[in-house]
Short mmCIF file of N, CA and C in Angstrom, two decimals:
data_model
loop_
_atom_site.label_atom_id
_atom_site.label_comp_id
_atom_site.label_asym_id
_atom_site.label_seq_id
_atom_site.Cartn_x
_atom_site.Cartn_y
_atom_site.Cartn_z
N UNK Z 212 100.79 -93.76 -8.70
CA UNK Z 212 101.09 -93.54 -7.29
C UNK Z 212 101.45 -94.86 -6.62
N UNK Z 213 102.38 -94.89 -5.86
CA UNK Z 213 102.78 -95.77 -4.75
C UNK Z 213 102.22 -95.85 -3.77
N UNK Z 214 102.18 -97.63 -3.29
CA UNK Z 214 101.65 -97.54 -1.87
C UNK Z 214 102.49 -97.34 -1.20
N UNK Z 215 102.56 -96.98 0.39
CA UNK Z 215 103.19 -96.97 1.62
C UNK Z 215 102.77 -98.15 2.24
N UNK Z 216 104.05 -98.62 3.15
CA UNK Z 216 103.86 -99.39 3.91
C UNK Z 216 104.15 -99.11 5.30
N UNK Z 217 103.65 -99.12 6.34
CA UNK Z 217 103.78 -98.21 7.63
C UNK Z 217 103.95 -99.04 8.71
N UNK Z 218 104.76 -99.43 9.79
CA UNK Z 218 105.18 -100.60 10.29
C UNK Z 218 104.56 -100.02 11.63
N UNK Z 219 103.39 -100.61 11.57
CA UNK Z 219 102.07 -100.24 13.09
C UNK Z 219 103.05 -100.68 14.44
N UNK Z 220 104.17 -102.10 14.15
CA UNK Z 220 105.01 -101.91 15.35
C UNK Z 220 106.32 -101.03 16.25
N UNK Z 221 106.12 -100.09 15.33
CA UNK Z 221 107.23 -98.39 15.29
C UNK Z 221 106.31 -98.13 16.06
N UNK Z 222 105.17 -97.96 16.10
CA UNK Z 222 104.46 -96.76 16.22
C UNK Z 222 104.02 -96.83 17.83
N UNK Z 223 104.66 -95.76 18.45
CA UNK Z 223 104.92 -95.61 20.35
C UNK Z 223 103.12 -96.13 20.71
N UNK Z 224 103.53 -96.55 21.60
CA UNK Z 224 101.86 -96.12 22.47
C UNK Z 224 101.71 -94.86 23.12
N UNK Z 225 100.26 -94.79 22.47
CA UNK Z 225 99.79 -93.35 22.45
C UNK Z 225 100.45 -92.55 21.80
N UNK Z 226 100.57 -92.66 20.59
CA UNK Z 226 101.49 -91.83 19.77
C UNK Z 226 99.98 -90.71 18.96
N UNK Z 227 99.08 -91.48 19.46
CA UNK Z 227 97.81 -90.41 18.81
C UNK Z 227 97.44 -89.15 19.60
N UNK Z 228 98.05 -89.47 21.04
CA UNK Z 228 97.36 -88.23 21.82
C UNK Z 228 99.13 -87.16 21.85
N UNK Z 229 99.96 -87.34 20.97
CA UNK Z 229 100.91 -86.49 21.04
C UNK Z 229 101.03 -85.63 20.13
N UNK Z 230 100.15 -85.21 19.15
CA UNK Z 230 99.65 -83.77 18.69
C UNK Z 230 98.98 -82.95 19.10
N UNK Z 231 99.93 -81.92 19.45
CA UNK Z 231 98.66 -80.87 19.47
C UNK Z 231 98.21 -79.68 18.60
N UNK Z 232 96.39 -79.60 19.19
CA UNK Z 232 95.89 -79.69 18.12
C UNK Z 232 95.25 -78.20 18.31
N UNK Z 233 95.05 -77.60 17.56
CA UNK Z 233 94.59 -75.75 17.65
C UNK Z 233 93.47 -75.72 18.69
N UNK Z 234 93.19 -74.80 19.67
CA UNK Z 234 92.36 -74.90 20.47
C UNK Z 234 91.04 -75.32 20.32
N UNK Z 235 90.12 -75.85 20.42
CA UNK Z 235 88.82 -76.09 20.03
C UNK Z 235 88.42 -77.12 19.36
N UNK Z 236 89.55 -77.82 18.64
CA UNK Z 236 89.57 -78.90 17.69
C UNK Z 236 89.78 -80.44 18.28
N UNK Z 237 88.83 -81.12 18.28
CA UNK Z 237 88.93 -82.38 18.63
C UNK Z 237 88.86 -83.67 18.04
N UNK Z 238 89.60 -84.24 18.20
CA UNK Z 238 89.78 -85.63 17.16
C UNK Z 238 88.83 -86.75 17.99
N UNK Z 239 87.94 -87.27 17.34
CA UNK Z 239 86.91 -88.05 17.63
C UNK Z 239 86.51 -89.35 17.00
N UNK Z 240 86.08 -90.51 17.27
CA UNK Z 240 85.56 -91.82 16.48
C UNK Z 240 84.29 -91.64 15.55
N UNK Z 241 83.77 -91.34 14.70
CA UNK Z 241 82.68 -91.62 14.67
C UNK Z 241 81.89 -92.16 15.04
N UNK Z 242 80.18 -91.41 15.07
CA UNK Z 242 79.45 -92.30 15.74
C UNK Z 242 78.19 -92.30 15.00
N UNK Z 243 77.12 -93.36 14.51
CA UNK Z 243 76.37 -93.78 13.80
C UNK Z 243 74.98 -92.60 14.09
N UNK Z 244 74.90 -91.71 14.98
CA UNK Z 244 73.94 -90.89 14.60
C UNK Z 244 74.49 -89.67 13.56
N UNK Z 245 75.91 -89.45 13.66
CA UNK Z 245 76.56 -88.51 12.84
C UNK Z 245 76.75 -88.98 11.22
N UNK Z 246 76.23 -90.55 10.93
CA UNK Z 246 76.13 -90.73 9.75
C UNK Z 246 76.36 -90.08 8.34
N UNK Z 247 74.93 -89.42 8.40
CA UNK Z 247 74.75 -88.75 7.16
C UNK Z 247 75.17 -87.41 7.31
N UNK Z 248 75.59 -86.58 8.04
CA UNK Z 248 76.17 -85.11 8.25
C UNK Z 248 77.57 -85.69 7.28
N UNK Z 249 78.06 -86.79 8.36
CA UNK Z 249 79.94 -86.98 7.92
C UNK Z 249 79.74 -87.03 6.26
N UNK Z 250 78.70 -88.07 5.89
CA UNK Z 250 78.93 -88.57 4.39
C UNK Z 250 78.61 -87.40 3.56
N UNK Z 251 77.96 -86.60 4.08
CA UNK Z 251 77.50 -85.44 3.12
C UNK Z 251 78.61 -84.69 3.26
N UNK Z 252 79.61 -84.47 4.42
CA UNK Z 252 80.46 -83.68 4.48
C UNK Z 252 81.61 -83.91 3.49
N UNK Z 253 81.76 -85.36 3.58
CA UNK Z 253 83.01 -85.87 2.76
C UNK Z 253 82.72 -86.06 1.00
N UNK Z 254 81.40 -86.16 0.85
CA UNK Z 254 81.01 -86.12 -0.38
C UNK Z 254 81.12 -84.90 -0.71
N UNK Z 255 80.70 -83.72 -0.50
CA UNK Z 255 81.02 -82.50 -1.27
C UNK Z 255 82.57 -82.06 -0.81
N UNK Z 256 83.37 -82.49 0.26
CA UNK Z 256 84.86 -81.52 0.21
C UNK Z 256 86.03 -83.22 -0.48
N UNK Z 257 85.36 -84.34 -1.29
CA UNK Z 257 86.10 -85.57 -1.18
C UNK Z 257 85.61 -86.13 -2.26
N UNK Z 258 84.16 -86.40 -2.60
CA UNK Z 258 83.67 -86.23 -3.70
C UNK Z 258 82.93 -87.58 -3.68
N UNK Z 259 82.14 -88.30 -4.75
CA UNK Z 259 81.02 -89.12 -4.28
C UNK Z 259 81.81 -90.26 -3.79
N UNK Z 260 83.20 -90.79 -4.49
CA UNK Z 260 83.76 -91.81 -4.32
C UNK Z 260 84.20 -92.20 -3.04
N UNK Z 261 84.77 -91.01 -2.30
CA UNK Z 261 85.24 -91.06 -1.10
C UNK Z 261 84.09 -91.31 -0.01
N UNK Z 262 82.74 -90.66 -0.22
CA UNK Z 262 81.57 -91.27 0.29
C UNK Z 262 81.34 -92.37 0.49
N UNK Z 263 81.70 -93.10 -0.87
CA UNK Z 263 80.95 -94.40 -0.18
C UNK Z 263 82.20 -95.11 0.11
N UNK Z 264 83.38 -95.11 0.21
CA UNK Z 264 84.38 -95.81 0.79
C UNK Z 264 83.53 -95.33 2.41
N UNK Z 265 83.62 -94.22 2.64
CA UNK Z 265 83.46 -93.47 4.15
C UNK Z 265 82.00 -94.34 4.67
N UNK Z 266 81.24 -94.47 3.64
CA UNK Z 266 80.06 -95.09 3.93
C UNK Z 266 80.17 -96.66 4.41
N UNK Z 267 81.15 -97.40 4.33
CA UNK Z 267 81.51 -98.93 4.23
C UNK Z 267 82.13 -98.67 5.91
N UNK Z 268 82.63 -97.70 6.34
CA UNK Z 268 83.31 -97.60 7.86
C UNK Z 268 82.28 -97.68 8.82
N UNK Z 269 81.48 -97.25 8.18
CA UNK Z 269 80.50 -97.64 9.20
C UNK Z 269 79.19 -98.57 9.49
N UNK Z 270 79.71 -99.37 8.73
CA UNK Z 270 79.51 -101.35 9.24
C UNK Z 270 80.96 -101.89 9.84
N UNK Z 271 81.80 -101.16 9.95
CA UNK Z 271 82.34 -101.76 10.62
C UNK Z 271 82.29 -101.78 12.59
N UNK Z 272 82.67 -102.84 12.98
CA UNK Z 272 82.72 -102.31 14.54
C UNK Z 272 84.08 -102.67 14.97
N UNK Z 273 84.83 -101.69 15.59
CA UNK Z 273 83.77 -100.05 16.16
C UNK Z 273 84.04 -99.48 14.36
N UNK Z 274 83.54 -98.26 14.40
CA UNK Z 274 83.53 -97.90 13.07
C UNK Z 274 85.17 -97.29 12.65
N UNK Z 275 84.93 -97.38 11.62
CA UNK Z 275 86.56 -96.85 11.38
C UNK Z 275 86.71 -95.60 10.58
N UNK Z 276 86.30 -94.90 11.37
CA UNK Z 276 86.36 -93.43 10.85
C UNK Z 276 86.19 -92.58 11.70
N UNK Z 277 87.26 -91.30 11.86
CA UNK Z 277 87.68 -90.42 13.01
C UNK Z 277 87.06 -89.17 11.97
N UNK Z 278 86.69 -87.89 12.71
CA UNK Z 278 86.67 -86.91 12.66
C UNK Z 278 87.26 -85.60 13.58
N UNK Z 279 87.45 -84.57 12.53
CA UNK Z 279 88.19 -83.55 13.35
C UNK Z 279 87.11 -82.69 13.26
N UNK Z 280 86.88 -82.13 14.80
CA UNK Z 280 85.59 -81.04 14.39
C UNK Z 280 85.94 -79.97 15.48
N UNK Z 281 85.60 -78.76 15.19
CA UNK Z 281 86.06 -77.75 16.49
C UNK Z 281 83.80 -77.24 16.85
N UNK Z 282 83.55 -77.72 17.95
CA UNK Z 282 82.33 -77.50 18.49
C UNK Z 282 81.91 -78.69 17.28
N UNK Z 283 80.84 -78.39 16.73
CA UNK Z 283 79.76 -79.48 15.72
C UNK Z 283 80.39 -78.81 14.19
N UNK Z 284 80.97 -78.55 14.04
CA UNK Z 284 81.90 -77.89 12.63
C UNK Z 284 83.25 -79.24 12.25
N UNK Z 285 82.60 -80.30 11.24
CA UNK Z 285 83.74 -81.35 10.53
C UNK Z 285 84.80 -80.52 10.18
N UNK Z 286 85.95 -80.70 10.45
CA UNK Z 286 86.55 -79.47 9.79
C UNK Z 286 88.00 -80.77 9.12
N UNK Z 287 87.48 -82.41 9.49
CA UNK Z 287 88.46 -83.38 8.68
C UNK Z 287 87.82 -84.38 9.23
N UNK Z 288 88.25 -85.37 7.94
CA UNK Z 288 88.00 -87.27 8.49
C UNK Z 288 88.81 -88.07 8.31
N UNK Z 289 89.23 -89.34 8.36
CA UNK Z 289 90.15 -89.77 8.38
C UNK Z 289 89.60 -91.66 8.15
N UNK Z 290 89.48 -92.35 7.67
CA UNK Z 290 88.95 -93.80 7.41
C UNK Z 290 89.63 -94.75 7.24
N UNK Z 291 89.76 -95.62 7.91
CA UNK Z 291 90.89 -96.97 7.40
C UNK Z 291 90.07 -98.30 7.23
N UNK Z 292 90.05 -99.27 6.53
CA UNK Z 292 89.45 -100.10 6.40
C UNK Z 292 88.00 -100.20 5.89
N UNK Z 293 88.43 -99.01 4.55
CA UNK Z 293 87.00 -98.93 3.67
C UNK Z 293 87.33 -99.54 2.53
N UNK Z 294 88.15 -99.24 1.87
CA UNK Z 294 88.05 -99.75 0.36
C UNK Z 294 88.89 -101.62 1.13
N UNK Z 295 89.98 -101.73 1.56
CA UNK Z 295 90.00 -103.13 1.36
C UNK Z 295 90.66 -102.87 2.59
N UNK Z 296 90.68 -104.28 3.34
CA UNK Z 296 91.30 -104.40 4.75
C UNK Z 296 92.48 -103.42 5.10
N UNK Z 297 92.78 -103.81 6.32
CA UNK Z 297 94.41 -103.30 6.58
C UNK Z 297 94.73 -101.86 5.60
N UNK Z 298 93.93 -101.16 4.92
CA UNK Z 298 94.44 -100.05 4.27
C UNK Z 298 93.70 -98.96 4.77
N UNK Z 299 94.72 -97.36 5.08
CA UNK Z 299 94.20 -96.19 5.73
C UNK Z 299 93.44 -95.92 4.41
N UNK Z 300 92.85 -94.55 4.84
CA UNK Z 300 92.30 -93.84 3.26
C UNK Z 300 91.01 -94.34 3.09
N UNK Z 301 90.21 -93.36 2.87
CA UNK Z 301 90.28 -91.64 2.23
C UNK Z 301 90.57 -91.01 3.36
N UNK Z 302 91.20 -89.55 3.31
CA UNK Z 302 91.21 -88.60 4.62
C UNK Z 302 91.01 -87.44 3.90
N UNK Z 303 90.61 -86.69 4.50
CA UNK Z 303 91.16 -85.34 4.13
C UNK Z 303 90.61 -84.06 5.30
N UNK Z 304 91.26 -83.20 5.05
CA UNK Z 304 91.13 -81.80 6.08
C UNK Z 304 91.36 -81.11 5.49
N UNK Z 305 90.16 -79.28 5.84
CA UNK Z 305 90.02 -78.55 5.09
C UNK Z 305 91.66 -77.99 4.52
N UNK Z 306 91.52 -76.97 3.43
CA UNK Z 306 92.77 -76.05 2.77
C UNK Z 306 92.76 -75.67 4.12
N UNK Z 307 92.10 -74.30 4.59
CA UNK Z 307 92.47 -73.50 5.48
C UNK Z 307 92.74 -74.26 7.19
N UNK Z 308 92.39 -75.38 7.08
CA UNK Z 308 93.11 -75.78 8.37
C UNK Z 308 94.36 -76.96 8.24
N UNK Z 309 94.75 -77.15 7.38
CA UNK Z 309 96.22 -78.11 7.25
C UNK Z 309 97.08 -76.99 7.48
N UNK Z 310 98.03 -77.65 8.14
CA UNK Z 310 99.38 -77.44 8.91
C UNK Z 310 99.43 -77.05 9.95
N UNK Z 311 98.33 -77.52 10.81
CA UNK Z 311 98.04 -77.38 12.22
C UNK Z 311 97.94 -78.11 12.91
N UNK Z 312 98.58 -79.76 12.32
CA UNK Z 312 98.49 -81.20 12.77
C UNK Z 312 97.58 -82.27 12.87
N UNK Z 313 95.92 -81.98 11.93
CA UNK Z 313 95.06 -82.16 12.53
C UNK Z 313 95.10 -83.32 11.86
N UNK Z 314 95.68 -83.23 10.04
CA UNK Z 314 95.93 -84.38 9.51
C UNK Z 314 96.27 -85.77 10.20
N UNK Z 315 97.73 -84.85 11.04
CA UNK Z 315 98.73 -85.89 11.38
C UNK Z 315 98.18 -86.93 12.92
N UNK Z 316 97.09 -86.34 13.31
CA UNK Z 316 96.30 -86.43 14.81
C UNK Z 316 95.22 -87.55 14.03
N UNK Z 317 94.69 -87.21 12.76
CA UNK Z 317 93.81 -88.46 12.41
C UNK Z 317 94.46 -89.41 11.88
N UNK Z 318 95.74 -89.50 11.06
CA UNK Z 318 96.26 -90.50 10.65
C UNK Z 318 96.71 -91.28 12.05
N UNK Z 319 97.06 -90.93 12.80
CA UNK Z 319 97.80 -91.71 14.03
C UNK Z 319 96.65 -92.22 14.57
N UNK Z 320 95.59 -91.63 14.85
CA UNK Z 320 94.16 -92.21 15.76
C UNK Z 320 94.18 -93.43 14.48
N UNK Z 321 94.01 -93.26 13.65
CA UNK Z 321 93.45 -93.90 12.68
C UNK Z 321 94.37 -95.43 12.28
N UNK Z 322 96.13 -95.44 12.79
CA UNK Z 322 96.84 -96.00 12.84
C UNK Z 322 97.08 -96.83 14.00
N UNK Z 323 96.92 -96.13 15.07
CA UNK Z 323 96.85 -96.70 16.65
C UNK Z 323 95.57 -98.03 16.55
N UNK Z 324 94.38 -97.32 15.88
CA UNK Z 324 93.27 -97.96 15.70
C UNK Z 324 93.65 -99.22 15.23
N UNK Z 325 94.63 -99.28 14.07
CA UNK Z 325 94.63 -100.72 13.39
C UNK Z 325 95.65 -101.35 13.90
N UNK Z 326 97.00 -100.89 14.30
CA UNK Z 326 97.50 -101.88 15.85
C UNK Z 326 96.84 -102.31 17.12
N UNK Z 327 96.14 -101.83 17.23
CA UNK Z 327 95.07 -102.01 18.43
C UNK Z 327 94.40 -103.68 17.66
N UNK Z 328 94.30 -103.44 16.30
CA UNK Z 328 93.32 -104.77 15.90
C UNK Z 328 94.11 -106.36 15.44
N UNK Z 329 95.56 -105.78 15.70
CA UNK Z 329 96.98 -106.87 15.51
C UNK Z 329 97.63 -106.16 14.49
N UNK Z 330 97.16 -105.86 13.47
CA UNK Z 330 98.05 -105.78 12.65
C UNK Z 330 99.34 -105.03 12.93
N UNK Z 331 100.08 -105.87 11.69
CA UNK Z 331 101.87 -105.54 12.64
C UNK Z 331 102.37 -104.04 11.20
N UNK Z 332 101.43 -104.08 10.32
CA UNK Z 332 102.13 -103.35 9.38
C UNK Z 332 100.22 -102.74 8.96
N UNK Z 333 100.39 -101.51 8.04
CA UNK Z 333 99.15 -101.01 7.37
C UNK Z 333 99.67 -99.85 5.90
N UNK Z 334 98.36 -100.13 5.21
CA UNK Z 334 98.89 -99.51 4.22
C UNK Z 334 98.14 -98.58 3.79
N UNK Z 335 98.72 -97.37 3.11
CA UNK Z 335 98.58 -96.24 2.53
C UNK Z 335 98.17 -96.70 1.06
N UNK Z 336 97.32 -96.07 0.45
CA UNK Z 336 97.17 -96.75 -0.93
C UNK Z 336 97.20 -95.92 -1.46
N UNK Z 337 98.00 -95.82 -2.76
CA UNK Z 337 98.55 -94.68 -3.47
C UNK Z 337 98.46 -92.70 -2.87
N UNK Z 338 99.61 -93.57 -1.95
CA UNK Z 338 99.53 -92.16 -1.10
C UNK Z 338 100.15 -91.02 -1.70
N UNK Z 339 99.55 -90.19 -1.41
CA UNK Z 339 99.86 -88.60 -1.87
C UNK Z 339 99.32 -87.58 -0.67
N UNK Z 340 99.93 -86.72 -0.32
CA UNK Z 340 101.29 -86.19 -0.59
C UNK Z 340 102.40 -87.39 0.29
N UNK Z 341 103.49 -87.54 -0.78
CA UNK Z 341 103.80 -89.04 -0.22
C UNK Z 341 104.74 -87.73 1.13
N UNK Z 342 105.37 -86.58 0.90
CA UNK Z 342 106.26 -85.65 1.97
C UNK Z 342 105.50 -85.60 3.59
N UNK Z 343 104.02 -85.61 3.35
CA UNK Z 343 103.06 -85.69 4.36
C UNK Z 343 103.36 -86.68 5.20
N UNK Z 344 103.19 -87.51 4.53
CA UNK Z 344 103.35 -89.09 5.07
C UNK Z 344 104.12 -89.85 5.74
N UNK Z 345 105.48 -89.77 4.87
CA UNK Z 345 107.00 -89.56 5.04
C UNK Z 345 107.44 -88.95 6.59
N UNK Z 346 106.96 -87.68 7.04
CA UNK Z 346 107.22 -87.40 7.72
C UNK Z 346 106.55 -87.47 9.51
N UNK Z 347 104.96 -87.61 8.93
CA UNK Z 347 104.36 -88.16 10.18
C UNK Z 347 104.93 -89.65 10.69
N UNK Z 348 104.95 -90.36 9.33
CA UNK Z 348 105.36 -91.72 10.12
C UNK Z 348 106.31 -92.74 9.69
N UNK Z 349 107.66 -91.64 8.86
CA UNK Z 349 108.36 -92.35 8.23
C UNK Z 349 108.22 -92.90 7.20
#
């Protein structure tokens, strides 16, 4: 797999709050009492590995990991700056709720996030589905 390279200075301001997103569903920061719900969440639908990348986001400040949840129901997460700097990933959102933008609403929070911190470019690390990708952000 190939990395992506994603040029954070394309990317509009406020380009995160221009999805919309199925009624009820809200894209959110993580927050350190939701800890162990998120990691347990992402460990069984992501698997142990993606855990502890997900687990490293949150030493960071602010933390770097968004969730999609409709009421207290994770229903996606989204992490940048777990496995090595400047890189998005792990994400994922359930089967039954992709293609409802919720992906494309955490990658951008999640992208806005790391222009917000300078960086002029960020990377995808062996991204798949590269068509996903491609099309949210070129």
């Amino acid at each position: 797999m190939q990395d992506m390279l994603v040029k954070l200075y394309d990317l509009p301001d406020g380009a995160e709050w221009s999805v919309e997103l199925p009624e009820g569903v809200q894209i959110r920061r993580a927050m350190a009492p939701d800890k162990f719900r998120i990691l347990e969440w992402v460990r069984e639908h992501s698997g142990k590995s993606a855990a502890g990348e997900c687990d490293v986001c949150f030493s960071r400040k602010p933390i770097s990991c968004f969730i999609a949840a409709r009421g207290k129901e994770i229903i996606g997460y989204a992490c940048y700056e777990a496995t090595a700097l400047n890189f998005f990933g792990p994400t994922k959102v359930l089967e039954e709720e992709q293609g409802k933008g919720i992906g494309k609403a955490l990658l951008l929070h999640s992208l806005a996030s790391m222009k917000n911190m300078g960086y002029g470019y960020a990377i995808i690390g062996g991204v798949g589905p590269k068509e996903f990708y491609e099309k949210c952000v070129g």
